[in-house]
Amino acid sequence: VKEMLNHRVSIELIEGNPTGSTLADFVYPERVAETSAQRTEKSTTRNTATIARSSSGRATTQEMIYNNGQKLFRQKKYNEAISTFEELVSLSPQNALADNAQWWIGECHYAQGDFVEALNAYQKVFELGDRNKSAYAQLRMGYCYEHLNQPDMAKSAWEKVIQNYPNASEEVTKAKKVLYIAGTK
Protein backbone atom coordinates (compact mmCIF):
# COMPACT_ATOMS: atom_id res chain seq x y z
CA VAL A 1 0.00 0.00 0.00
CA LYS A 2 2.87 2.35 0.85
CA GLU A 3 4.36 2.02 -2.64
CA MET A 4 0.99 2.57 -4.26
CA LEU A 5 0.41 5.78 -2.33
CA ASN A 6 3.72 7.20 -3.49
CA HIS A 7 3.03 6.83 -7.22
CA ARG A 8 1.74 9.68 -9.30
CA VAL A 9 -0.43 9.05 -12.29
CA SER A 10 -0.40 11.39 -15.22
CA ILE A 11 -3.00 11.04 -17.95
CA GLU A 12 -2.34 12.04 -21.53
CA LEU A 13 -5.17 12.32 -24.01
CA ILE A 14 -4.23 11.11 -27.45
CA GLU A 15 -6.37 11.61 -30.50
CA GLY A 16 -6.07 9.26 -33.43
CA ASN A 17 -3.81 6.22 -33.67
CA PRO A 18 -1.43 5.88 -30.68
CA THR A 19 1.88 4.15 -31.32
CA GLY A 20 3.49 1.65 -28.99
CA SER A 21 1.94 -0.28 -26.14
CA THR A 22 -0.77 1.28 -24.06
CA LEU A 23 -1.79 0.51 -20.51
CA ALA A 24 -4.76 -1.41 -21.91
CA ASP A 25 -2.33 -3.87 -23.55
CA PHE A 26 -1.23 -4.92 -20.07
CA VAL A 27 -4.62 -4.76 -18.41
CA TYR A 28 -6.31 -6.71 -21.21
CA PRO A 29 -3.66 -9.20 -22.38
CA GLU A 30 -6.07 -10.79 -24.86
CA ARG A 31 -5.66 -7.60 -26.91
CA VAL A 32 -1.94 -8.32 -27.25
CA ALA A 33 -2.86 -11.38 -29.29
CA GLU A 34 -4.52 -9.19 -31.89
CA THR A 35 -2.33 -8.25 -34.81
CA SER A 36 -1.25 -4.67 -35.18
CA ALA A 37 -3.22 -4.54 -38.44
CA GLN A 38 -6.38 -5.45 -36.54
CA ARG A 39 -5.62 -2.77 -33.96
CA THR A 40 -4.96 -0.17 -36.63
CA GLU A 41 -8.19 -1.09 -38.36
CA LYS A 42 -10.13 -0.75 -35.11
CA SER A 43 -8.55 2.58 -34.22
CA THR A 44 -9.14 4.11 -37.63
CA THR A 45 -12.83 3.20 -37.52
CA ARG A 46 -13.12 5.27 -34.36
CA ASN A 47 -11.61 8.26 -36.19
CA THR A 48 -11.19 10.88 -33.50
CA ALA A 49 -11.93 8.79 -30.44
CA THR A 50 -10.05 10.03 -27.42
CA ILE A 51 -7.86 7.45 -25.70
CA ALA A 52 -6.62 7.85 -22.14
CA ARG A 53 -3.04 6.77 -21.69
CA SER A 54 -0.94 6.73 -18.53
CA SER A 55 2.51 8.30 -18.72
CA SER A 56 3.50 6.10 -15.77
CA GLY A 57 2.74 2.92 -17.76
CA ARG A 58 6.26 1.67 -17.06
CA ALA A 59 5.64 1.70 -13.29
CA THR A 60 2.30 0.00 -13.80
CA THR A 61 4.02 -2.63 -15.90
CA GLN A 62 6.60 -3.17 -13.18
CA GLU A 63 3.92 -3.51 -10.54
CA MET A 64 2.18 -6.12 -12.65
CA ILE A 65 5.45 -8.02 -13.19
CA TYR A 66 6.18 -7.82 -9.45
CA ASN A 67 2.73 -9.15 -8.54
CA ASN A 68 3.13 -11.98 -11.05
CA GLY A 69 6.50 -12.87 -9.51
CA GLN A 70 4.97 -12.99 -6.04
CA LYS A 71 2.17 -15.20 -7.34
CA LEU A 72 4.71 -17.61 -8.85
CA PHE A 73 6.65 -17.62 -5.56
CA ARG A 74 3.50 -18.50 -3.60
CA GLN A 75 2.89 -21.32 -6.09
CA LYS A 76 6.46 -22.52 -5.40
CA LYS A 77 7.41 -22.01 -9.04
CA TYR A 78 10.73 -20.59 -7.94
CA ASN A 79 12.64 -20.66 -11.24
CA GLU A 80 9.78 -18.91 -13.03
CA ALA A 81 9.55 -16.38 -10.20
CA ILE A 82 13.29 -15.71 -10.44
CA SER A 83 13.00 -15.02 -14.17
CA THR A 84 10.04 -12.72 -13.58
CA PHE A 85 11.78 -10.74 -10.85
CA GLU A 86 14.96 -10.53 -12.95
CA GLU A 87 12.88 -9.03 -15.77
CA LEU A 88 11.60 -6.34 -13.42
CA VAL A 89 15.10 -5.50 -12.15
CA SER A 90 16.44 -5.25 -15.70
CA LEU A 91 13.64 -2.86 -16.74
CA SER A 92 14.70 -0.19 -14.27
CA PRO A 93 17.18 -0.90 -11.49
CA GLN A 94 16.30 2.35 -9.72
CA ASN A 95 12.53 1.70 -9.64
CA ALA A 96 11.17 1.48 -6.09
CA LEU A 97 10.27 -2.18 -6.65
CA ALA A 98 13.68 -3.25 -7.97
CA ASP A 99 15.23 -3.92 -4.57
CA ASN A 100 12.09 -5.78 -3.49
CA ALA A 101 12.26 -7.93 -6.63
CA GLN A 102 15.95 -8.66 -6.01
CA TRP A 103 15.13 -9.62 -2.42
CA TRP A 104 12.50 -12.06 -3.72
CA ILE A 105 15.11 -13.58 -6.02
CA GLY A 106 17.10 -14.29 -2.87
CA GLU A 107 14.01 -15.74 -1.22
CA CYS A 108 13.47 -18.08 -4.18
CA HIS A 109 17.02 -19.41 -3.92
CA TYR A 110 16.72 -19.64 -0.14
CA ALA A 111 13.48 -21.66 -0.44
CA GLN A 112 15.29 -24.04 -2.79
CA GLY A 113 18.10 -24.49 -0.29
CA ASP A 114 20.65 -22.80 -2.57
CA PHE A 115 22.16 -20.56 0.09
CA VAL A 116 25.15 -19.43 -1.99
CA GLU A 117 22.87 -18.08 -4.74
CA ALA A 118 20.54 -16.62 -2.13
CA LEU A 119 23.49 -14.83 -0.54
CA ASN A 120 24.56 -13.45 -3.94
CA ALA A 121 21.02 -12.25 -4.62
CA TYR A 122 20.66 -10.56 -1.22
CA GLN A 123 23.99 -8.75 -1.71
CA LYS A 124 22.61 -7.06 -4.86
CA VAL A 125 19.66 -5.57 -2.97
CA PHE A 126 21.83 -2.75 -1.59
CA GLU A 127 22.45 -1.30 -5.09
CA LEU A 128 18.82 -1.17 -6.26
CA GLY A 129 15.58 0.73 -5.93
CA ASP A 130 14.66 2.73 -2.86
CA ARG A 131 16.67 0.36 -0.63
CA ASN A 132 13.74 -0.35 1.70
CA LYS A 133 14.72 -4.04 1.75
CA SER A 134 18.34 -3.46 2.79
CA ALA A 135 17.88 -4.30 6.47
CA TYR A 136 15.94 -7.46 5.68
CA ALA A 137 18.50 -8.50 3.05
CA GLN A 138 21.27 -8.04 5.63
CA LEU A 139 19.33 -10.18 8.10
CA ARG A 140 18.75 -12.92 5.51
CA MET A 141 22.45 -12.88 4.60
CA GLY A 142 23.14 -13.87 8.20
CA TYR A 143 20.78 -16.82 7.84
CA CYS A 144 22.55 -17.86 4.62
CA TYR A 145 25.95 -17.73 6.32
CA GLU A 146 24.53 -19.79 9.19
CA HIS A 147 23.32 -22.46 6.73
CA LEU A 148 26.74 -22.39 5.05
CA ASN A 149 28.42 -23.11 8.42
CA GLN A 150 30.07 -19.70 8.59
CA PRO A 151 29.02 -18.55 12.08
CA ASP A 152 31.45 -15.61 12.22
CA MET A 153 30.08 -14.20 8.96
CA ALA A 154 26.52 -14.79 10.19
CA LYS A 155 27.27 -12.94 13.43
CA SER A 156 28.82 -10.06 11.48
CA ALA A 157 25.78 -9.82 9.17
CA TRP A 158 23.37 -9.73 12.10
CA GLU A 159 25.46 -7.13 13.94
CA LYS A 160 25.35 -4.95 10.79
CA VAL A 161 21.56 -5.05 10.93
CA ILE A 162 21.66 -3.61 14.46
CA GLN A 163 24.37 -1.04 13.68
CA ASN A 164 23.33 0.11 10.21
CA TYR A 165 19.53 -0.05 10.43
CA PRO A 166 18.48 1.04 13.93
CA ASN A 167 15.07 2.21 12.64
CA ALA A 168 14.23 -1.19 11.14
CA SER A 169 12.73 -2.41 14.40
CA GLU A 170 11.47 -5.78 13.15
CA GLU A 171 14.80 -6.73 11.59
CA VAL A 172 16.79 -5.42 14.58
CA THR A 173 14.63 -7.47 16.95
CA LYS A 174 15.18 -10.60 14.87
CA ALA A 175 18.92 -9.96 14.64
CA LYS A 176 19.18 -9.51 18.41
CA LYS A 177 17.19 -12.68 18.95
CA VAL A 178 19.41 -14.85 16.71
CA LEU A 179 22.53 -13.34 18.26
CA TYR A 180 21.15 -14.12 21.72
CA ILE A 181 20.26 -17.68 20.71
CA ALA A 182 23.71 -18.11 19.20
CA GLY A 183 25.13 -17.00 22.57
CA THR A 184 26.96 -13.99 21.21
CA LYS A 185 24.95 -11.14 22.77
mmCIF file of C-alpha atoms in Angstrom, residues 8-183:
data_model
loop_
_atom_site.group_PDB
_atom_site.id
_atom_site.type_symbol
_atom_site.label_atom_id
_atom_site.label_comp_id
_atom_site.label_asym_id
_atom_site.label_seq_id
_atom_site.Cartn_x
_atom_site.Cartn_y
_atom_site.Cartn_z
ATOM 1 C CA ARG A 8 1.738 9.685 -9.299
ATOM 2 C CA VAL A 9 -0.432 9.050 -12.288
ATOM 3 C CA SER A 10 -0.403 11.387 -15.220
ATOM 4 C CA ILE A 11 -2.997 11.043 -17.945
ATOM 5 C CA GLU A 12 -2.340 12.036 -21.527
ATOM 6 C CA LEU A 13 -5.165 12.318 -24.007
ATOM 7 C CA ILE A 14 -4.234 11.115 -27.451
ATOM 8 C CA GLU A 15 -6.369 11.608 -30.495
ATOM 9 C CA GLY A 16 -6.071 9.264 -33.430
ATOM 10 C CA ASN A 17 -3.814 6.218 -33.665
ATOM 11 C CA PRO A 18 -1.430 5.885 -30.685
ATOM 12 C CA THR A 19 1.878 4.146 -31.320
ATOM 13 C CA GLY A 20 3.490 1.649 -28.990
ATOM 14 C CA SER A 21 1.937 -0.284 -26.139
ATOM 15 C CA THR A 22 -0.770 1.279 -24.064
ATOM 16 C CA LEU A 23 -1.791 0.513 -20.512
ATOM 17 C CA ALA A 24 -4.756 -1.406 -21.914
ATOM 18 C CA ASP A 25 -2.333 -3.868 -23.550
ATOM 19 C CA PHE A 26 -1.230 -4.920 -20.067
ATOM 20 C CA VAL A 27 -4.624 -4.758 -18.406
ATOM 21 C CA TYR A 28 -6.311 -6.706 -21.208
ATOM 22 C CA PRO A 29 -3.658 -9.205 -22.383
ATOM 23 C CA GLU A 30 -6.072 -10.790 -24.858
ATOM 24 C CA ARG A 31 -5.663 -7.601 -26.912
ATOM 25 C CA VAL A 32 -1.945 -8.320 -27.248
ATOM 26 C CA ALA A 33 -2.857 -11.381 -29.289
ATOM 27 C CA GLU A 34 -4.522 -9.192 -31.889
ATOM 28 C CA THR A 35 -2.330 -8.254 -34.809
ATOM 29 C CA SER A 36 -1.247 -4.670 -35.184
ATOM 30 C CA ALA A 37 -3.223 -4.536 -38.440
ATOM 31 C CA GLN A 38 -6.381 -5.454 -36.535
ATOM 32 C CA ARG A 39 -5.618 -2.771 -33.960
ATOM 33 C CA THR A 40 -4.965 -0.169 -36.628
ATOM 34 C CA GLU A 41 -8.190 -1.095 -38.365
ATOM 35 C CA LYS A 42 -10.134 -0.752 -35.108
ATOM 36 C CA SER A 43 -8.548 2.578 -34.216
ATOM 37 C CA THR A 44 -9.143 4.115 -37.630
ATOM 38 C CA THR A 45 -12.830 3.201 -37.518
ATOM 39 C CA ARG A 46 -13.116 5.271 -34.364
ATOM 40 C CA ASN A 47 -11.611 8.257 -36.191
ATOM 41 C CA THR A 48 -11.191 10.882 -33.496
ATOM 42 C CA ALA A 49 -11.933 8.790 -30.436
ATOM 43 C CA THR A 50 -10.048 10.032 -27.418
ATOM 44 C CA ILE A 51 -7.857 7.452 -25.700
ATOM 45 C CA ALA A 52 -6.616 7.848 -22.143
ATOM 46 C CA ARG A 53 -3.039 6.768 -21.687
ATOM 47 C CA SER A 54 -0.939 6.725 -18.533
ATOM 48 C CA SER A 55 2.508 8.298 -18.721
ATOM 49 C CA SER A 56 3.497 6.098 -15.775
ATOM 50 C CA GLY A 57 2.737 2.924 -17.762
ATOM 51 C CA ARG A 58 6.261 1.667 -17.061
ATOM 52 C CA ALA A 59 5.640 1.702 -13.289
ATOM 53 C CA THR A 60 2.303 0.002 -13.801
ATOM 54 C CA THR A 61 4.019 -2.632 -15.903
ATOM 55 C CA GLN A 62 6.598 -3.167 -13.179
ATOM 56 C CA GLU A 63 3.917 -3.514 -10.535
ATOM 57 C CA MET A 64 2.181 -6.124 -12.655
ATOM 58 C CA ILE A 65 5.445 -8.015 -13.192
ATOM 59 C CA TYR A 66 6.178 -7.815 -9.454
ATOM 60 C CA ASN A 67 2.733 -9.153 -8.539
ATOM 61 C CA ASN A 68 3.131 -11.981 -11.049
ATOM 62 C CA GLY A 69 6.505 -12.869 -9.514
ATOM 63 C CA GLN A 70 4.974 -12.993 -6.044
ATOM 64 C CA LYS A 71 2.172 -15.195 -7.338
ATOM 65 C CA LEU A 72 4.715 -17.605 -8.853
ATOM 66 C CA PHE A 73 6.646 -17.622 -5.559
ATOM 67 C CA ARG A 74 3.498 -18.501 -3.599
ATOM 68 C CA GLN A 75 2.892 -21.316 -6.090
ATOM 69 C CA LYS A 76 6.460 -22.518 -5.398
ATOM 70 C CA LYS A 77 7.414 -22.006 -9.040
ATOM 71 C CA TYR A 78 10.735 -20.594 -7.938
ATOM 72 C CA ASN A 79 12.641 -20.661 -11.238
ATOM 73 C CA GLU A 80 9.777 -18.908 -13.026
ATOM 74 C CA ALA A 81 9.552 -16.384 -10.204
ATOM 75 C CA ILE A 82 13.294 -15.708 -10.436
ATOM 76 C CA SER A 83 13.002 -15.023 -14.173
ATOM 77 C CA THR A 84 10.036 -12.723 -13.579
ATOM 78 C CA PHE A 85 11.778 -10.739 -10.849
ATOM 79 C CA GLU A 86 14.963 -10.528 -12.948
ATOM 80 C CA GLU A 87 12.883 -9.033 -15.767
ATOM 81 C CA LEU A 88 11.602 -6.340 -13.422
ATOM 82 C CA VAL A 89 15.100 -5.498 -12.155
ATOM 83 C CA SER A 90 16.436 -5.253 -15.699
ATOM 84 C CA LEU A 91 13.641 -2.858 -16.744
ATOM 85 C CA SER A 92 14.700 -0.187 -14.274
ATOM 86 C CA PRO A 93 17.184 -0.905 -11.486
ATOM 87 C CA GLN A 94 16.295 2.350 -9.715
ATOM 88 C CA ASN A 95 12.531 1.696 -9.641
ATOM 89 C CA ALA A 96 11.170 1.484 -6.091
ATOM 90 C CA LEU A 97 10.274 -2.179 -6.646
ATOM 91 C CA ALA A 98 13.683 -3.247 -7.974
ATOM 92 C CA ASP A 99 15.229 -3.922 -4.565
ATOM 93 C CA ASN A 100 12.093 -5.784 -3.485
ATOM 94 C CA ALA A 101 12.257 -7.935 -6.628
ATOM 95 C CA GLN A 102 15.946 -8.658 -6.010
ATOM 96 C CA TRP A 103 15.128 -9.617 -2.418
ATOM 97 C CA TRP A 104 12.495 -12.058 -3.717
ATOM 98 C CA ILE A 105 15.107 -13.581 -6.019
ATOM 99 C CA GLY A 106 17.095 -14.287 -2.866
ATOM 100 C CA GLU A 107 14.009 -15.739 -1.216
ATOM 101 C CA CYS A 108 13.472 -18.082 -4.178
ATOM 102 C CA HIS A 109 17.024 -19.414 -3.925
ATOM 103 C CA TYR A 110 16.720 -19.642 -0.141
ATOM 104 C CA ALA A 111 13.484 -21.658 -0.438
ATOM 105 C CA GLN A 112 15.285 -24.042 -2.793
ATOM 106 C CA GLY A 113 18.096 -24.494 -0.293
ATOM 107 C CA ASP A 114 20.648 -22.797 -2.572
ATOM 108 C CA PHE A 115 22.164 -20.562 0.086
ATOM 109 C CA VAL A 116 25.154 -19.429 -1.992
ATOM 110 C CA GLU A 117 22.871 -18.077 -4.742
ATOM 111 C CA ALA A 118 20.541 -16.616 -2.133
ATOM 112 C CA LEU A 119 23.489 -14.828 -0.543
ATOM 113 C CA ASN A 120 24.562 -13.450 -3.935
ATOM 114 C CA ALA A 121 21.023 -12.246 -4.615
ATOM 115 C CA TYR A 122 20.661 -10.555 -1.224
ATOM 116 C CA GLN A 123 23.988 -8.745 -1.711
ATOM 117 C CA LYS A 124 22.613 -7.065 -4.860
ATOM 118 C CA VAL A 125 19.656 -5.575 -2.967
ATOM 119 C CA PHE A 126 21.832 -2.746 -1.592
ATOM 120 C CA GLU A 127 22.450 -1.300 -5.089
ATOM 121 C CA LEU A 128 18.823 -1.168 -6.260
ATOM 122 C CA GLY A 129 15.576 0.731 -5.932
ATOM 123 C CA ASP A 130 14.662 2.729 -2.860
ATOM 124 C CA ARG A 131 16.666 0.362 -0.626
ATOM 125 C CA ASN A 132 13.737 -0.347 1.699
ATOM 126 C CA LYS A 133 14.724 -4.044 1.746
ATOM 127 C CA SER A 134 18.343 -3.463 2.791
ATOM 128 C CA ALA A 135 17.880 -4.302 6.467
ATOM 129 C CA TYR A 136 15.937 -7.461 5.678
ATOM 130 C CA ALA A 137 18.496 -8.498 3.052
ATOM 131 C CA GLN A 138 21.270 -8.042 5.625
ATOM 132 C CA LEU A 139 19.328 -10.184 8.100
ATOM 133 C CA ARG A 140 18.749 -12.918 5.509
ATOM 134 C CA MET A 141 22.448 -12.880 4.600
ATOM 135 C CA GLY A 142 23.137 -13.867 8.200
ATOM 136 C CA TYR A 143 20.784 -16.821 7.839
ATOM 137 C CA CYS A 144 22.545 -17.860 4.625
ATOM 138 C CA TYR A 145 25.953 -17.733 6.319
ATOM 139 C CA GLU A 146 24.532 -19.788 9.185
ATOM 140 C CA HIS A 147 23.322 -22.456 6.728
ATOM 141 C CA LEU A 148 26.735 -22.394 5.048
ATOM 142 C CA ASN A 149 28.423 -23.114 8.420
ATOM 143 C CA GLN A 150 30.073 -19.700 8.593
ATOM 144 C CA PRO A 151 29.021 -18.549 12.083
ATOM 145 C CA ASP A 152 31.448 -15.610 12.222
ATOM 146 C CA MET A 153 30.083 -14.202 8.956
ATOM 147 C CA ALA A 154 26.515 -14.790 10.192
ATOM 148 C CA LYS A 155 27.272 -12.940 13.433
ATOM 149 C CA SER A 156 28.819 -10.062 11.478
ATOM 150 C CA ALA A 157 25.778 -9.818 9.168
ATOM 151 C CA TRP A 158 23.367 -9.728 12.100
ATOM 152 C CA GLU A 159 25.456 -7.128 13.936
ATOM 153 C CA LYS A 160 25.355 -4.948 10.785
ATOM 154 C CA VAL A 161 21.563 -5.053 10.928
ATOM 155 C CA ILE A 162 21.662 -3.614 14.457
ATOM 156 C CA GLN A 163 24.371 -1.044 13.680
ATOM 157 C CA ASN A 164 23.326 0.107 10.208
ATOM 158 C CA TYR A 165 19.528 -0.054 10.425
ATOM 159 C CA PRO A 166 18.480 1.039 13.925
ATOM 160 C CA ASN A 167 15.069 2.214 12.643
ATOM 161 C CA ALA A 168 14.232 -1.187 11.140
ATOM 162 C CA SER A 169 12.733 -2.410 14.400
ATOM 163 C CA GLU A 170 11.466 -5.784 13.151
ATOM 164 C CA GLU A 171 14.804 -6.735 11.595
ATOM 165 C CA VAL A 172 16.792 -5.417 14.576
ATOM 166 C CA THR A 173 14.633 -7.466 16.948
ATOM 167 C CA LYS A 174 15.178 -10.604 14.868
ATOM 168 C CA ALA A 175 18.922 -9.965 14.637
ATOM 169 C CA LYS A 176 19.181 -9.509 18.406
ATOM 170 C CA LYS A 177 17.187 -12.683 18.950
ATOM 171 C CA VAL A 178 19.407 -14.846 16.711
ATOM 172 C CA LEU A 179 22.529 -13.339 18.259
ATOM 173 C CA TYR A 180 21.153 -14.116 21.719
ATOM 174 C CA ILE A 181 20.265 -17.679 20.713
ATOM 175 C CA ALA A 182 23.710 -18.105 19.199
ATOM 176 C CA GLY A 183 25.134 -16.997 22.570
#
